[in-house]
Amino acid sequence: MTAKNNADPEDSPLGVLDDAASVDTAGIGILGGTAQVRVTLPAEEDEDLADDGVVEGEVGIDLVVDDLTLPATPTPVLDPPRIDDVIDAVVVEEPARTAVAAPDRGAEEKAAALFLAKADADRAEVPAAKPARAPQVPVQKETTMPASDDKPAASEPARPAPRTDVKLTAKRLGELGESARESADLLTTDRLLDPHRVAKPEPEGGWSHLLYTLSGRRLNIGDGRRARERKELTARIAAPLAGGARFVPVLSRKGGVGKTTVTALLGMALADAREDRVIAVDANPDRGTLADRVQRAPHGKSVRDLVRIRDDVRGYHDVSAIVARDATRLDVLASDADPRVAEAFSDSDYRDVADVAAHYYSLVLTDTGTGIVHSVMSATLDLADQIVIVSGLSVDEARLASETLTWLETNGYAQQARDAIVVLNQSTPGTPLVRLGELQAHFASRARSVVRVPYDPQIAAGGTIVFANLLPETRKAARELAAHLVEGLRAKAA
């Protein structure tokens, strides 16, 4: 029997695994009310055994003694018959101790036999554990927790799923189903060309173009901020319009506010950005000046000539012989400039012109005469898809423009009034006397959008308007107006 490390065995009420002096043996003492059994640990180590029954070097023993009277003096330790048995048991705290008489030798042997039988049964249920040596630690709980290995078991790596080979078979065109056939329009540039091998367009903008030039056309950082904004605005204007022709009259109850100028600017901005045809019709019952602001045709033909040949028109070439076209590709149908003509342009004349224009143009702008109760206004409003109202930057001009919206709302055109675009046109230089913020807030509460056109010397001169020669602020305002118009037409169609 080996010596124990604890000086007084009775200090602990539980049986503990002693730290034996030899690595080959360890003892479990029955001290006081605890049974002491000698357990020999195997010297050899088996790496294949699990450490399920070893807790930090401790070996727990589940000892149950029925009606056994333990002596007050230490009991000799019995050696087990097999040295390769490692017992995983639990040391349980026995019930309250009572004073008993000293047992005889037969009772002691009976207790040892019961212990060995219990140990054999536990060994059959629990696999042998890997022997380990650890310092003595008292057991504080009735149950033992299985110890984990110092080295975690390596998990087996997941095997990839077997690859399935797809058999490719060639088929003739006649063997393909209807759903598998592709039309020629699917062979697009984005599908067939590698974007990394397609050269970028030359950048626009001061610094971007300068860097592109100095690097020998090798460093292309893209367009500048202003160039990007301009292209985005162009894309808004060029958005497609599904369906037939759209009619847009430009109204004003007061002359001299810039109704004809706004019609010309709007038509130029639309024709310059869009691919389809745009026409501006001068429907003033009296003498109109729209052709003078754009470009009057050298042949001198007018809207009355189109009314006269309306039944003989067979194609666009018949219409193009009457209209005038400027640099932006805007077609203009001038009013009759002959002072000897006494008959005014009538409601039926406008309907005839609109019927012909609808066959060859996507957008038809109409420069109406001054006022809203003349002979052409009824047909103009009946065909209108969107309305543009022009106001000057004075108190009386703004009030008349607001009254125009009121007249439309009370005469069956309430929806057109709510979808209308109000243009605040500044025809004089300098800062206007009215508060622009208040004016814009008023019309924004009644119409769909408000656009301000700044003063431009070329427009104020009263001559022909060249869109490319306008101030950048004026061109941007005209393009904003065109973008709002197209977005309103698209929203209405949706």
PDB file of N, CA and C in Angstrom, residues 202-224:
ATOM      1  N   GLU A 202     -14.992  59.091 -76.569  1.00  0.00           N
ATOM      2  CA  GLU A 202     -14.163  60.181 -76.077  1.00  0.00           C
ATOM      3  C   GLU A 202     -14.901  60.958 -75.000  1.00  0.00           C
ATOM      4  N   PRO A 203     -14.265  61.183 -73.845  1.00  0.00           N
ATOM      5  CA  PRO A 203     -14.978  61.827 -72.734  1.00  0.00           C
ATOM      6  C   PRO A 203     -15.271  63.293 -73.023  1.00  0.00           C
ATOM      7  N   GLU A 204     -16.327  63.783 -72.424  1.00  0.00           N
ATOM      8  CA  GLU A 204     -16.714  65.172 -72.541  1.00  0.00           C
ATOM      9  C   GLU A 204     -16.520  65.855 -71.194  1.00  0.00           C
ATOM     10  N   GLY A 205     -16.115  67.086 -71.219  1.00  0.00           N
ATOM     11  CA  GLY A 205     -15.823  67.814 -69.997  1.00  0.00           C
ATOM     12  C   GLY A 205     -14.380  68.308 -70.024  1.00  0.00           C
ATOM     13  N   GLY A 206     -14.116  69.429 -69.356  1.00  0.00           N
ATOM     14  CA  GLY A 206     -12.801  70.061 -69.424  1.00  0.00           C
ATOM     15  C   GLY A 206     -11.676  69.173 -68.933  1.00  0.00           C
ATOM     16  N   TRP A 207     -11.707  68.794 -67.654  1.00  0.00           N
ATOM     17  CA  TRP A 207     -10.605  68.008 -67.095  1.00  0.00           C
ATOM     18  C   TRP A 207     -10.559  66.599 -67.679  1.00  0.00           C
ATOM     19  N   SER A 208     -11.699  66.002 -67.895  1.00  0.00           N
ATOM     20  CA  SER A 208     -11.715  64.641 -68.442  1.00  0.00           C
ATOM     21  C   SER A 208     -11.101  64.606 -69.835  1.00  0.00           C
ATOM     22  N   HIS A 209     -11.459  65.559 -70.667  1.00  0.00           N
ATOM     23  CA  HIS A 209     -10.922  65.581 -72.026  1.00  0.00           C
ATOM     24  C   HIS A 209      -9.446  65.966 -72.035  1.00  0.00           C
ATOM     25  N   LEU A 210      -9.044  66.863 -71.125  1.00  0.00           N
ATOM     26  CA  LEU A 210      -7.631  67.247 -71.053  1.00  0.00           C
ATOM     27  C   LEU A 210      -6.765  66.058 -70.650  1.00  0.00           C
ATOM     28  N   LEU A 211      -7.203  65.311 -69.630  1.00  0.00           N
ATOM     29  CA  LEU A 211      -6.449  64.140 -69.203  1.00  0.00           C
ATOM     30  C   LEU A 211      -6.408  63.084 -70.295  1.00  0.00           C
ATOM     31  N   TYR A 212      -7.496  62.946 -71.008  1.00  0.00           N
ATOM     32  CA  TYR A 212      -7.555  61.981 -72.109  1.00  0.00           C
ATOM     33  C   TYR A 212      -6.581  62.371 -73.222  1.00  0.00           C
ATOM     34  N   THR A 213      -6.446  63.649 -73.485  1.00  0.00           N
ATOM     35  CA  THR A 213      -5.546  64.125 -74.542  1.00  0.00           C
ATOM     36  C   THR A 213      -4.089  63.997 -74.138  1.00  0.00           C
ATOM     37  N   LEU A 214      -3.763  64.421 -72.902  1.00  0.00           N
ATOM     38  CA  LEU A 214      -2.369  64.374 -72.452  1.00  0.00           C
ATOM     39  C   LEU A 214      -1.844  62.948 -72.317  1.00  0.00           C
ATOM     40  N   SER A 215      -2.726  62.002 -72.028  1.00  0.00           N
ATOM     41  CA  SER A 215      -2.292  60.606 -71.882  1.00  0.00           C
ATOM     42  C   SER A 215      -2.217  59.878 -73.218  1.00  0.00           C
ATOM     43  N   GLY A 216      -2.372  60.590 -74.296  1.00  0.00           N
ATOM     44  CA  GLY A 216      -2.322  59.932 -75.596  1.00  0.00           C
ATOM     45  C   GLY A 216      -3.514  59.044 -75.852  1.00  0.00           C
ATOM     46  N   ARG A 217      -4.696  59.464 -75.370  1.00  0.00           N
ATOM     47  CA  ARG A 217      -5.950  58.725 -75.550  1.00  0.00           C
ATOM     48  C   ARG A 217      -5.947  57.364 -74.852  1.00  0.00           C
ATOM     49  N   ARG A 218      -5.120  57.223 -73.827  1.00  0.00           N
ATOM     50  CA  ARG A 218      -5.075  55.957 -73.098  1.00  0.00           C
ATOM     51  C   ARG A 218      -5.823  56.016 -71.765  1.00  0.00           C
ATOM     52  N   LEU A 219      -5.929  57.179 -71.148  1.00  0.00           N
ATOM     53  CA  LEU A 219      -6.573  57.317 -69.849  1.00  0.00           C
ATOM     54  C   LEU A 219      -7.926  57.997 -70.037  1.00  0.00           C
ATOM     55  N   ASN A 220      -8.980  57.211 -69.867  1.00  0.00           N
ATOM     56  CA  ASN A 220     -10.343  57.703 -70.067  1.00  0.00           C
ATOM     57  C   ASN A 220     -11.114  57.532 -68.760  1.00  0.00           C
ATOM     58  N   ILE A 221     -11.334  58.631 -68.041  1.00  0.00           N
ATOM     59  CA  ILE A 221     -12.044  58.570 -66.756  1.00  0.00           C
ATOM     60  C   ILE A 221     -13.529  58.858 -66.902  1.00  0.00           C
ATOM     61  N   GLY A 222     -14.016  58.993 -68.106  1.00  0.00           N
ATOM     62  CA  GLY A 222     -15.434  59.234 -68.316  1.00  0.00           C
ATOM     63  C   GLY A 222     -15.767  60.712 -68.398  1.00  0.00           C
ATOM     64  N   ASP A 223     -17.047  60.980 -68.584  1.00  0.00           N
ATOM     65  CA  ASP A 223     -17.506  62.353 -68.756  1.00  0.00           C
ATOM     66  C   ASP A 223     -17.442  63.125 -67.446  1.00  0.00           C
ATOM     67  N   GLY A 224     -17.388  64.434 -67.571  1.00  0.00           N
ATOM     68  CA  GLY A 224     -17.455  65.306 -66.415  1.00  0.00           C
ATOM     69  C   GLY A 224     -18.872  65.401 -65.865  1.00  0.00           C
TER      70      GLY A 224
END
